Amino acid sequence: MLVCWLVSKDKKHGRIKLPHAETVLIGRGPETEIVDKKCSRHQVQLKADYNKRYVKVKQVGTNPTSVDSVDIGKGQEMTFKPGSILYMVNNLYPYVVEFFEGAGGSKGDEVKTCIKRPPEDSVNNDKESPKKFGRMESDRSISNLNTSRSEKTSSEKLPHVPEVKNPGHWSQGLKVSMQDPAMQVFKDDKVVVIKDKYPKARHHWLVLPWESISSLKALRTEHLNLLQHMHTVGEKVIKDYTNSSSNKFRLGYHVIPSMSHIHLHVISQDFDSPCLKNKKHWNSFTTDYFLQSEDVMEMVKQNGRVTVKDGATELLKSPLQCHVCKEQQSTIPKLKEHLKKHWKS
DNA sequence: GTTCTAGAAC
DNA sequence: GTTCTAGAAC
């Protein structure tokens, strides 16, 4: 009989049993002896899969839980396998997971007080295997790019290349793409620019720092130079790769991005793209969900960090309003038809 | 993040 | 009947 244990790496307390396909909530409390207020009482939701020999970890609390230095993100899941380290919150309180054969009997120093929920789908877990991220577009051309660079200055000299420990998870896709030379439109020692894989306008790039910054919340005063550089590179890409006089652009960040690793959107304001399909897409670029790059820099300058207001998610449900003339449209197809009016010939 | 699809809206 | 959205699954 197989048993799965969650083990505190710093041996703060006894191991916690994770039964197959049962949801277990862990966080601040007597069973973990974590008293840190940054850790929610229900910080993570764990569900072991004895067939796959891994544990699904969902971050329930607000502050970051990470697996091998990759932030999971609130409400999101990652796989946690033997050999990986789960940090309960803020890179603190390390845990490992262990699967043991035939250790059914001995209760040992097991901690019993964890909260359990009935399994949601106790069978049916066998079919899916970790997916590779996305699809690669084979026809991506970089022939007109990187003209100023000599051929082989690439990755070996870069100061930070973010390690992707869970490349299978979709939220890690940017960290994979940014390291793929075929995706890189521009790079220097601090940042790399890639095309958005699902552009929401005729021109849509992402500027990513090599330095691993998980999100806007991690920004501090010491990042100001980098933020400014990201902005400057964004403007350079507009200048180099578009007829910039005829295209309006905005540079900014999503308040709550879906993808890990901070990224500056550089997007033309035509919003002419088949990938723009729903209200969330629209509102994420045309409401205050989109924080202009300059505003982010100003906030960091003033307050030393970016404060994210609660309820930003609600902005994604706002009525569809044209970003140019403010006229409201009832559906996405009607909005897309309306937008044509504002395109230049 | 995208895809898929049930069922709401028309 | 078709179009469109929104939520689950990935």
mmCIF file of C-alpha atoms (C1' of nucleotides) in Angstrom:
data_model
loop_
_atom_site.group_PDB
_atom_site.id
_atom_site.type_symbol
_atom_site.label_atom_id
_atom_site.label_comp_id
_atom_site.label_asym_id
_atom_site.label_seq_id
_atom_site.Cartn_x
_atom_site.Cartn_y
_atom_site.Cartn_z
ATOM 1 C CA MET A 1 0.000 0.000 0.000
ATOM 2 C CA LEU A 2 1.320 3.373 -1.050
ATOM 3 C CA VAL A 3 1.311 6.371 1.241
ATOM 4 C CA CYS A 4 2.089 9.978 0.489
ATOM 5 C CA TRP A 5 3.586 12.325 3.061
ATOM 6 C CA LEU A 6 4.131 16.035 3.136
ATOM 7 C CA VAL A 7 7.352 16.605 5.049
ATOM 8 C CA SER A 8 8.560 19.863 6.557
ATOM 9 C CA LYS A 9 12.118 20.290 5.333
ATOM 10 C CA ASP A 10 13.199 22.237 8.363
ATOM 11 C CA LYS A 11 11.657 19.538 10.530
ATOM 12 C CA LYS A 12 9.403 21.972 12.304
ATOM 13 C CA HIS A 13 6.754 19.351 12.734
ATOM 14 C CA GLY A 14 5.767 15.823 11.853
ATOM 15 C CA ARG A 15 4.819 14.680 8.428
ATOM 16 C CA ILE A 16 1.316 15.142 7.129
ATOM 17 C CA LYS A 17 -0.451 12.345 5.337
ATOM 18 C CA LEU A 18 -1.927 13.076 1.948
ATOM 19 C CA PRO A 19 -4.397 10.338 1.041
ATOM 20 C CA HIS A 20 -5.046 9.562 -2.596
ATOM 21 C CA ALA A 21 -7.357 11.989 -4.379
ATOM 22 C CA GLU A 22 -8.369 13.692 -1.155
ATOM 23 C CA THR A 23 -8.202 17.442 -0.903
ATOM 24 C CA VAL A 24 -6.158 18.605 2.073
ATOM 25 C CA LEU A 25 -5.937 22.223 3.137
ATOM 26 C CA ILE A 26 -2.734 23.381 4.810
ATOM 27 C CA GLY A 27 -1.600 26.702 6.146
ATOM 28 C CA ARG A 28 -0.912 28.699 9.252
ATOM 29 C CA GLY A 29 -1.977 26.771 12.297
ATOM 30 C CA PRO A 30 -1.017 24.198 14.887
ATOM 31 C CA GLU A 31 -0.428 21.358 12.453
ATOM 32 C CA THR A 32 2.316 23.250 10.614
ATOM 33 C CA GLU A 33 3.376 25.452 13.539
ATOM 34 C CA ILE A 34 3.467 28.316 11.062
ATOM 35 C CA VAL A 35 2.507 31.518 12.862
ATOM 36 C CA ASP A 36 3.511 33.899 10.086
ATOM 37 C CA LYS A 37 0.494 36.088 9.323
ATOM 38 C CA LYS A 38 1.514 36.217 5.664
ATOM 39 C CA CYS A 39 0.506 32.606 5.516
ATOM 40 C CA SER A 40 -3.204 32.025 5.225
ATOM 41 C CA ARG A 41 -4.836 29.397 7.416
ATOM 42 C CA HIS A 42 -5.772 27.773 4.139
ATOM 43 C CA GLN A 43 -2.673 28.681 2.161
ATOM 44 C CA VAL A 44 -2.581 25.674 -0.121
ATOM 45 C CA GLN A 45 -4.902 22.923 -1.226
ATOM 46 C CA LEU A 46 -3.131 19.642 -1.850
ATOM 47 C CA LYS A 47 -4.379 16.586 -3.669
ATOM 48 C CA ALA A 48 -2.136 13.587 -4.051
ATOM 49 C CA ASP A 49 -2.374 11.306 -7.051
ATOM 50 C CA TYR A 50 -0.964 7.936 -6.074
ATOM 51 C CA ASN A 51 -1.040 6.715 -9.667
ATOM 52 C CA LYS A 52 0.968 9.601 -11.032
ATOM 53 C CA ARG A 53 2.985 9.960 -7.844
ATOM 54 C CA TYR A 54 2.605 13.664 -7.635
ATOM 55 C CA VAL A 55 0.585 16.187 -5.678
ATOM 56 C CA LYS A 56 -1.506 18.927 -7.212
ATOM 57 C CA VAL A 57 -0.940 22.141 -5.269
ATOM 58 C CA LYS A 58 -3.374 24.999 -5.529
ATOM 59 C CA GLN A 59 -2.442 28.335 -3.969
ATOM 60 C CA VAL A 60 -5.512 29.417 -2.024
ATOM 61 C CA GLY A 61 -3.936 32.179 0.052
ATOM 62 C CA THR A 62 -3.024 35.583 -1.303
ATOM 63 C CA ASN A 63 0.707 35.576 -0.701
ATOM 64 C CA PRO A 64 2.862 33.522 -3.028
ATOM 65 C CA THR A 65 3.313 29.812 -2.647
ATOM 66 C CA SER A 66 6.040 28.474 -4.904
ATOM 67 C CA VAL A 67 7.320 25.179 -6.242
ATOM 68 C CA ASP A 68 11.043 25.269 -6.991
ATOM 69 C CA SER A 69 11.065 29.076 -6.998
ATOM 70 C CA VAL A 70 8.159 29.318 -9.415
ATOM 71 C CA ASP A 71 5.235 31.198 -7.941
ATOM 72 C CA ILE A 72 1.996 29.312 -8.377
ATOM 73 C CA GLY A 73 -0.300 32.328 -8.320
ATOM 74 C CA LYS A 74 -3.514 32.712 -6.414
ATOM 75 C CA GLY A 75 -6.179 30.298 -7.522
ATOM 76 C CA GLN A 76 -3.756 28.440 -9.751
ATOM 77 C CA GLU A 77 -2.322 24.959 -9.584
ATOM 78 C CA MET A 78 0.977 23.253 -10.111
ATOM 79 C CA THR A 79 2.262 19.755 -9.791
ATOM 80 C CA PHE A 80 4.512 19.039 -6.842
ATOM 81 C CA LYS A 81 6.674 15.957 -7.269
ATOM 82 C CA PRO A 82 9.233 14.148 -5.120
ATOM 83 C CA GLY A 83 12.486 16.075 -5.527
ATOM 84 C CA SER A 84 10.782 19.431 -5.755
ATOM 85 C CA ILE A 85 10.497 21.899 -2.911
ATOM 86 C CA LEU A 86 7.272 23.605 -2.021
ATOM 87 C CA TYR A 87 7.645 26.908 -0.184
ATOM 88 C CA MET A 88 4.446 27.555 1.696
ATOM 89 C CA VAL A 89 4.662 31.331 1.501
ATOM 90 C CA ASN A 90 7.194 33.989 0.471
ATOM 91 C CA ASN A 91 9.932 31.408 -0.165
ATOM 92 C CA LEU A 92 9.699 30.290 3.445
ATOM 93 C CA TYR A 93 8.612 27.035 5.093
ATOM 94 C CA PRO A 94 10.004 24.465 2.671
ATOM 95 C CA TYR A 95 8.284 21.144 2.187
ATOM 96 C CA VAL A 96 8.995 18.023 0.208
ATOM 97 C CA VAL A 97 6.641 15.264 -0.771
ATOM 98 C CA GLU A 98 7.417 11.586 -0.345
ATOM 99 C CA PHE A 99 5.675 8.478 -1.600
ATOM 100 C CA PHE A 100 6.331 5.312 0.392
ATOM 101 C CA GLU A 101 5.408 1.755 -0.448
ATOM 102 C CA GLY A 102 4.035 -0.426 2.317
ATOM 103 C CA ALA A 103 4.251 2.138 5.117
ATOM 104 C CA GLY A 104 0.589 1.809 5.905
ATOM 105 C CA GLY A 105 0.746 0.745 9.532
ATOM 106 C CA SER A 106 3.076 3.043 11.416
ATOM 107 C CA LYS A 107 1.423 6.288 12.275
ATOM 108 C CA GLY A 108 4.805 7.649 13.295
ATOM 109 C CA ASP A 109 4.819 11.343 13.980
ATOM 110 C CA GLU A 110 2.002 12.019 11.631
ATOM 111 C CA VAL A 111 0.038 15.179 12.238
ATOM 112 C CA LYS A 112 -3.647 14.546 12.160
ATOM 113 C CA THR A 113 -5.381 17.852 12.424
ATOM 114 C CA CYS A 114 -5.375 18.855 8.788
ATOM 115 C CA ILE A 115 -8.679 19.654 7.206
ATOM 116 C CA LYS A 116 -9.983 17.307 4.609
ATOM 117 C CA ARG A 117 -12.644 17.540 1.994
ATOM 118 C CA PRO A 118 -14.315 14.727 0.108
ATOM 119 C CA PRO A 119 -12.580 13.833 -3.136
ATOM 120 C CA GLU A 120 -13.922 15.691 -6.138
ATOM 121 C CA ASP A 121 -12.968 13.128 -8.742
ATOM 122 C CA SER A 122 -11.367 10.126 -7.212
ATOM 123 C CA VAL A 123 -11.142 8.095 -10.402
ATOM 124 C CA ASN A 124 -10.679 9.482 -13.861
ATOM 125 C CA ASN A 125 -7.291 10.977 -13.109
ATOM 126 C CA ASP A 126 -5.340 8.502 -15.159
ATOM 127 C CA LYS A 127 -5.936 9.834 -18.597
ATOM 128 C CA GLU A 128 -4.191 13.145 -18.527
ATOM 129 C CA SER A 129 -0.474 13.478 -18.607
ATOM 130 C CA PRO A 130 1.392 16.739 -18.204
ATOM 131 C CA LYS A 131 0.998 18.693 -21.386
ATOM 132 C CA LYS A 132 3.768 20.402 -23.196
ATOM 133 C CA PHE A 133 3.326 24.105 -23.285
ATOM 134 C CA GLY A 134 1.406 25.471 -26.190
ATOM 135 C CA ARG A 135 2.215 24.899 -29.785
ATOM 136 C CA MET A 136 5.221 26.149 -31.627
ATOM 137 C CA GLU A 137 4.641 28.131 -34.725
ATOM 138 C CA SER A 138 7.189 26.817 -37.134
ATOM 139 C CA ASP A 139 6.925 29.717 -39.522
ATOM 140 C CA ARG A 140 7.977 32.374 -37.085
ATOM 141 C CA SER A 141 10.490 34.460 -38.951
ATOM 142 C CA ILE A 142 13.244 36.437 -37.356
ATOM 143 C CA SER A 143 15.013 37.201 -40.576
ATOM 144 C CA ASN A 144 14.597 40.943 -40.252
ATOM 145 C CA LEU A 145 15.461 41.031 -36.576
ATOM 146 C CA ASN A 146 18.465 41.207 -34.346
ATOM 147 C CA THR A 147 20.351 42.909 -37.085
ATOM 148 C CA SER A 148 22.742 44.675 -34.773
ATOM 149 C CA ARG A 149 23.853 41.541 -32.999
ATOM 150 C CA SER A 150 26.702 39.312 -33.884
ATOM 151 C CA GLU A 151 25.689 35.720 -34.374
ATOM 152 C CA LYS A 152 26.667 33.966 -31.179
ATOM 153 C CA THR A 153 26.408 36.317 -28.261
ATOM 154 C CA SER A 154 23.283 34.585 -27.124
ATOM 155 C CA SER A 155 22.397 32.801 -23.960
ATOM 156 C CA GLU A 156 25.752 31.855 -22.467
ATOM 157 C CA LYS A 157 26.559 35.403 -21.389
ATOM 158 C CA LEU A 158 23.163 36.327 -20.027
ATOM 159 C CA PRO A 159 23.179 37.169 -16.344
ATOM 160 C CA HIS A 160 19.875 35.556 -15.413
ATOM 161 C CA VAL A 161 17.961 32.989 -17.335
ATOM 162 C CA PRO A 162 14.895 32.143 -15.314
ATOM 163 C CA GLU A 163 14.767 28.493 -14.565
ATOM 164 C CA VAL A 164 11.537 26.812 -15.558
ATOM 165 C CA LYS A 165 10.937 23.930 -13.242
ATOM 166 C CA ASN A 166 7.370 23.279 -14.340
ATOM 167 C CA PRO A 167 7.452 23.965 -18.058
ATOM 168 C CA GLY A 168 4.387 21.820 -18.527
ATOM 169 C CA HIS A 169 2.098 24.315 -16.876
ATOM 170 C CA TRP A 170 0.564 26.896 -19.167
ATOM 171 C CA SER A 171 1.244 29.739 -16.752
ATOM 172 C CA GLN A 172 4.976 29.165 -17.222
ATOM 173 C CA GLY A 173 4.764 29.592 -20.973
ATOM 174 C CA LEU A 174 6.432 32.981 -21.130
ATOM 175 C CA LYS A 175 9.513 31.713 -19.334
ATOM 176 C CA VAL A 176 9.810 29.029 -21.977
ATOM 177 C CA SER A 177 9.118 31.340 -24.923
ATOM 178 C CA MET A 178 11.486 34.080 -23.813
ATOM 179 C CA GLN A 179 14.379 31.618 -23.898
ATOM 180 C CA ASP A 180 13.529 30.358 -27.362
ATOM 181 C CA PRO A 181 15.700 32.206 -29.898
ATOM 182 C CA ALA A 182 13.010 31.689 -32.527
ATOM 183 C CA MET A 183 10.638 33.805 -30.469
ATOM 184 C CA GLN A 184 13.037 36.601 -29.626
ATOM 185 C CA VAL A 185 12.499 39.844 -31.481
ATOM 186 C CA PHE A 186 15.108 41.759 -29.530
ATOM 187 C CA LYS A 187 17.335 41.088 -26.596
ATOM 188 C CA ASP A 188 20.073 42.711 -24.596
ATOM 189 C CA ASP A 189 21.693 41.995 -21.261
ATOM 190 C CA LYS A 190 18.644 43.065 -19.272
ATOM 191 C CA VAL A 191 15.530 42.245 -21.295
ATOM 192 C CA VAL A 192 14.117 40.208 -24.120
ATOM 193 C CA VAL A 193 11.183 41.010 -26.399
ATOM 194 C CA ILE A 194 8.923 38.366 -27.882
ATOM 195 C CA LYS A 195 5.769 38.547 -29.943
ATOM 196 C CA ASP A 196 2.656 37.682 -28.015
ATOM 197 C CA LYS A 197 1.693 34.204 -29.127
ATOM 198 C CA TYR A 198 -1.967 35.220 -29.337
ATOM 199 C CA PRO A 199 -1.724 38.903 -30.334
ATOM 200 C CA LYS A 200 -4.747 41.006 -29.505
ATOM 201 C CA ALA A 201 -3.878 43.632 -32.118
ATOM 202 C CA ARG A 202 -1.867 43.986 -35.326
ATOM 203 C CA HIS A 203 1.231 44.589 -33.215
ATOM 204 C CA HIS A 204 1.566 43.020 -29.793
ATOM 205 C CA TRP A 205 4.884 42.390 -28.100
ATOM 206 C CA LEU A 206 5.960 41.483 -24.599
ATOM 207 C CA VAL A 207 9.058 42.918 -22.960
ATOM 208 C CA LEU A 208 10.424 40.606 -20.269
ATOM 209 C CA PRO A 209 13.380 41.128 -17.953
ATOM 210 C CA TRP A 210 15.880 38.300 -17.603
ATOM 211 C CA GLU A 211 15.728 38.911 -13.891
ATOM 212 C CA SER A 212 13.045 36.797 -12.342
ATOM 213 C CA ILE A 213 10.317 39.126 -11.105
ATOM 214 C CA SER A 214 7.130 37.265 -10.475
ATOM 215 C CA SER A 215 4.627 40.095 -10.697
ATOM 216 C CA LEU A 216 3.917 43.760 -10.135
ATOM 217 C CA LYS A 217 3.695 43.081 -6.423
ATOM 218 C CA ALA A 218 7.378 42.216 -6.330
ATOM 219 C CA LEU A 219 8.451 45.584 -7.730
ATOM 220 C CA ARG A 220 10.596 47.824 -5.560
ATOM 221 C CA THR A 221 12.539 51.051 -6.001
ATOM 222 C CA GLU A 222 15.619 49.151 -7.096
ATOM 223 C CA HIS A 223 13.700 47.961 -10.167
ATOM 224 C CA LEU A 224 13.072 51.495 -11.455
ATOM 225 C CA ASN A 225 15.993 51.506 -13.851
ATOM 226 C CA LEU A 226 14.927 48.153 -15.211
ATOM 227 C CA LEU A 227 11.321 49.317 -15.639
ATOM 228 C CA GLN A 228 12.523 52.381 -17.475
ATOM 229 C CA HIS A 229 14.720 50.218 -19.659
ATOM 230 C CA MET A 230 11.811 47.876 -20.442
ATOM 231 C CA HIS A 231 9.771 50.909 -21.472
ATOM 232 C CA THR A 232 12.557 52.290 -23.646
ATOM 233 C CA VAL A 233 13.045 48.938 -25.344
ATOM 234 C CA GLY A 234 9.287 48.746 -25.949
ATOM 235 C CA GLU A 235 9.392 52.104 -27.675
ATOM 236 C CA LYS A 236 12.421 51.051 -29.665
ATOM 237 C CA VAL A 237 10.618 47.970 -30.946
ATOM 238 C CA ILE A 238 7.671 50.135 -32.034
ATOM 239 C CA LYS A 239 10.049 52.454 -33.831
ATOM 240 C CA ASP A 240 12.059 49.681 -35.460
ATOM 241 C CA TYR A 241 9.299 47.339 -36.514
ATOM 242 C CA THR A 242 6.321 49.505 -37.344
ATOM 243 C CA ASN A 243 5.430 52.621 -39.194
ATOM 244 C CA SER A 244 5.043 54.168 -35.784
ATOM 245 C CA SER A 245 3.570 57.425 -37.000
ATOM 246 C CA SER A 246 0.444 55.646 -38.212
ATOM 247 C CA ASN A 247 -0.054 53.367 -35.247
ATOM 248 C CA LYS A 248 -1.018 54.324 -31.752
ATOM 249 C CA PHE A 249 0.460 52.146 -29.053
ATOM 250 C CA ARG A 250 0.066 51.669 -25.344
ATOM 251 C CA LEU A 251 2.663 50.165 -23.041
ATOM 252 C CA GLY A 252 1.503 48.636 -19.817
ATOM 253 C CA TYR A 253 0.984 45.769 -17.434
ATOM 254 C CA HIS A 254 -2.041 43.717 -16.526
ATOM 255 C CA VAL A 255 -2.944 44.214 -12.881
ATOM 256 C CA ILE A 256 -3.322 40.471 -12.406
ATOM 257 C CA PRO A 257 -1.605 38.670 -15.245
ATOM 258 C CA SER A 258 -2.352 35.053 -15.992
ATOM 259 C CA MET A 259 1.185 34.239 -16.982
ATOM 260 C CA SER A 260 4.097 34.124 -14.564
ATOM 261 C CA HIS A 261 7.098 36.415 -14.970
ATOM 262 C CA ILE A 262 6.536 40.132 -15.218
ATOM 263 C CA HIS A 263 5.890 41.311 -18.770
ATOM 264 C CA LEU A 264 5.268 44.684 -20.345
ATOM 265 C CA HIS A 265 2.642 44.634 -23.087
ATOM 266 C CA VAL A 266 3.406 46.769 -26.114
ATOM 267 C CA ILE A 267 0.193 46.785 -28.097
ATOM 268 C CA SER A 268 -1.155 48.786 -31.029
ATOM 269 C CA GLN A 269 -4.553 50.325 -30.487
ATOM 270 C CA ASP A 270 -6.306 48.916 -33.550
ATOM 271 C CA PHE A 271 -7.252 45.742 -31.653
ATOM 272 C CA ASP A 272 -7.587 44.123 -35.044
ATOM 273 C CA SER A 273 -6.931 40.487 -34.330
ATOM 274 C CA PRO A 274 -8.766 37.179 -34.534
ATOM 275 C CA CYS A 275 -7.234 36.316 -31.156
ATOM 276 C CA LEU A 276 -9.270 39.025 -29.474
ATOM 277 C CA LYS A 277 -12.325 36.946 -28.744
ATOM 278 C CA ASN A 278 -14.023 37.837 -25.516
ATOM 279 C CA LYS A 279 -14.870 40.445 -22.928
ATOM 280 C CA LYS A 280 -11.934 39.563 -20.753
ATOM 281 C CA HIS A 281 -9.528 40.116 -23.620
ATOM 282 C CA TRP A 282 -11.065 43.483 -24.405
ATOM 283 C CA ASN A 283 -11.332 44.783 -20.876
ATOM 284 C CA SER A 284 -7.848 43.662 -19.919
ATOM 285 C CA PHE A 285 -6.442 46.186 -22.400
ATOM 286 C CA THR A 286 -9.012 48.976 -22.282
ATOM 287 C CA THR A 287 -9.940 49.389 -18.628
ATOM 288 C CA ASP A 288 -7.857 50.194 -15.571
ATOM 289 C CA TYR A 289 -6.941 46.530 -15.557
ATOM 290 C CA PHE A 290 -4.216 47.754 -17.911
ATOM 291 C CA LEU A 291 -1.736 49.809 -15.901
ATOM 292 C CA GLN A 292 0.260 52.127 -18.116
ATOM 293 C CA SER A 293 3.979 51.613 -17.851
ATOM 294 C CA GLU A 294 4.563 55.237 -16.859
ATOM 295 C CA ASP A 295 1.994 54.981 -14.083
ATOM 296 C CA VAL A 296 3.634 51.855 -12.708
ATOM 297 C CA MET A 297 7.012 53.563 -12.671
ATOM 298 C CA GLU A 298 5.534 56.621 -10.998
ATOM 299 C CA MET A 299 3.883 54.476 -8.345
ATOM 300 C CA VAL A 300 7.139 52.698 -7.573
ATOM 301 C CA LYS A 301 8.919 56.038 -7.460
ATOM 302 C CA GLN A 302 6.359 57.503 -5.072
ATOM 303 C CA ASN A 303 5.507 54.542 -2.868
ATOM 304 C CA GLY A 304 8.351 52.109 -3.375
ATOM 305 C CA ARG A 305 5.915 49.527 -4.700
ATOM 306 C CA VAL A 306 2.779 48.957 -6.740
ATOM 307 C CA THR A 307 -0.407 48.714 -4.763
ATOM 308 C CA VAL A 308 -3.071 46.699 -6.478
ATOM 309 C CA LYS A 309 -6.610 47.658 -5.627
ATOM 310 C CA ASP A 310 -9.037 44.909 -4.735
ATOM 311 C CA GLY A 311 -11.722 44.065 -7.197
ATOM 312 C CA ALA A 312 -9.595 44.493 -10.291
ATOM 313 C CA THR A 313 -11.017 41.239 -11.565
ATOM 314 C CA GLU A 314 -14.435 42.858 -11.721
ATOM 315 C CA LEU A 315 -13.097 45.268 -14.345
ATOM 316 C CA LEU A 316 -12.872 42.349 -16.727
ATOM 317 C CA LYS A 317 -16.642 42.058 -16.617
ATOM 318 C CA SER A 318 -17.254 45.718 -17.507
ATOM 319 C CA PRO A 319 -19.591 46.510 -20.405
ATOM 320 C CA LEU A 320 -17.889 46.622 -23.787
ATOM 321 C CA GLN A 321 -16.946 50.201 -24.475
ATOM 322 C CA CYS A 322 -15.025 51.497 -27.471
ATOM 323 C CA HIS A 323 -11.664 52.818 -26.296
ATOM 324 C CA VAL A 324 -11.743 55.629 -28.891
ATOM 325 C CA CYS A 325 -15.267 57.091 -28.872
ATOM 326 C CA LYS A 326 -16.564 55.422 -25.683
ATOM 327 C CA GLU A 327 -19.637 54.111 -27.464
ATOM 328 C CA GLN A 328 -20.941 50.967 -25.805
ATOM 329 C CA GLN A 329 -21.425 47.769 -27.795
ATOM 330 C CA SER A 330 -23.583 44.833 -26.807
ATOM 331 C CA THR A 331 -21.460 41.983 -28.129
ATOM 332 C CA ILE A 332 -17.914 41.245 -29.116
ATOM 333 C CA PRO A 333 -18.727 40.816 -32.825
ATOM 334 C CA LYS A 334 -20.482 44.181 -32.837
ATOM 335 C CA LEU A 335 -17.569 45.785 -31.052
ATOM 336 C CA LYS A 336 -15.144 44.341 -33.566
ATOM 337 C CA GLU A 337 -17.232 45.658 -36.405
ATOM 338 C CA HIS A 338 -17.403 49.057 -34.704
ATOM 339 C CA LEU A 339 -13.647 49.244 -34.256
ATOM 340 C CA LYS A 340 -13.168 49.267 -38.016
ATOM 341 C CA LYS A 341 -14.545 52.820 -38.062
ATOM 342 C CA HIS A 342 -11.514 54.013 -36.187
ATOM 343 C CA TRP A 343 -8.948 52.344 -38.373
ATOM 344 C CA LYS A 344 -7.057 54.551 -40.706
ATOM 345 C CA SER A 345 -7.467 53.672 -44.368
ATOM 346 C "C1'" DG B 1 -3.293 31.892 -21.079
ATOM 347 C "C1'" DT B 2 -6.583 28.861 -24.775
ATOM 348 C "C1'" DT B 3 -10.172 25.554 -26.075
ATOM 349 C "C1'" DC B 4 -14.503 23.588 -25.745
ATOM 350 C "C1'" DT B 5 -19.300 23.586 -25.299
ATOM 351 C "C1'" DA B 6 -23.865 24.039 -22.725
ATOM 352 C "C1'" DG B 7 -27.242 26.903 -22.607
ATOM 353 C "C1'" DA B 8 -28.655 31.830 -22.588
ATOM 354 C "C1'" DA B 9 -29.898 35.311 -25.686
ATOM 355 C "C1'" DC B 10 -31.684 36.499 -29.729
ATOM 356 C "C1'" DG C 1 -33.307 28.002 -35.755
ATOM 357 C "C1'" DT C 2 -28.305 30.651 -34.945
ATOM 358 C "C1'" DT C 3 -25.187 33.575 -32.301
ATOM 359 C "C1'" DC C 4 -22.748 34.506 -28.408
ATOM 360 C "C1'" DT C 5 -21.150 34.159 -23.760
ATOM 361 C "C1'" DA C 6 -19.252 32.276 -19.739
ATOM 362 C "C1'" DG C 7 -17.445 28.739 -17.081
ATOM 363 C "C1'" DA C 8 -15.013 24.263 -16.845
ATOM 364 C "C1'" DA C 9 -11.188 21.830 -18.368
ATOM 365 C "C1'" DC C 10 -6.777 21.897 -19.845
#
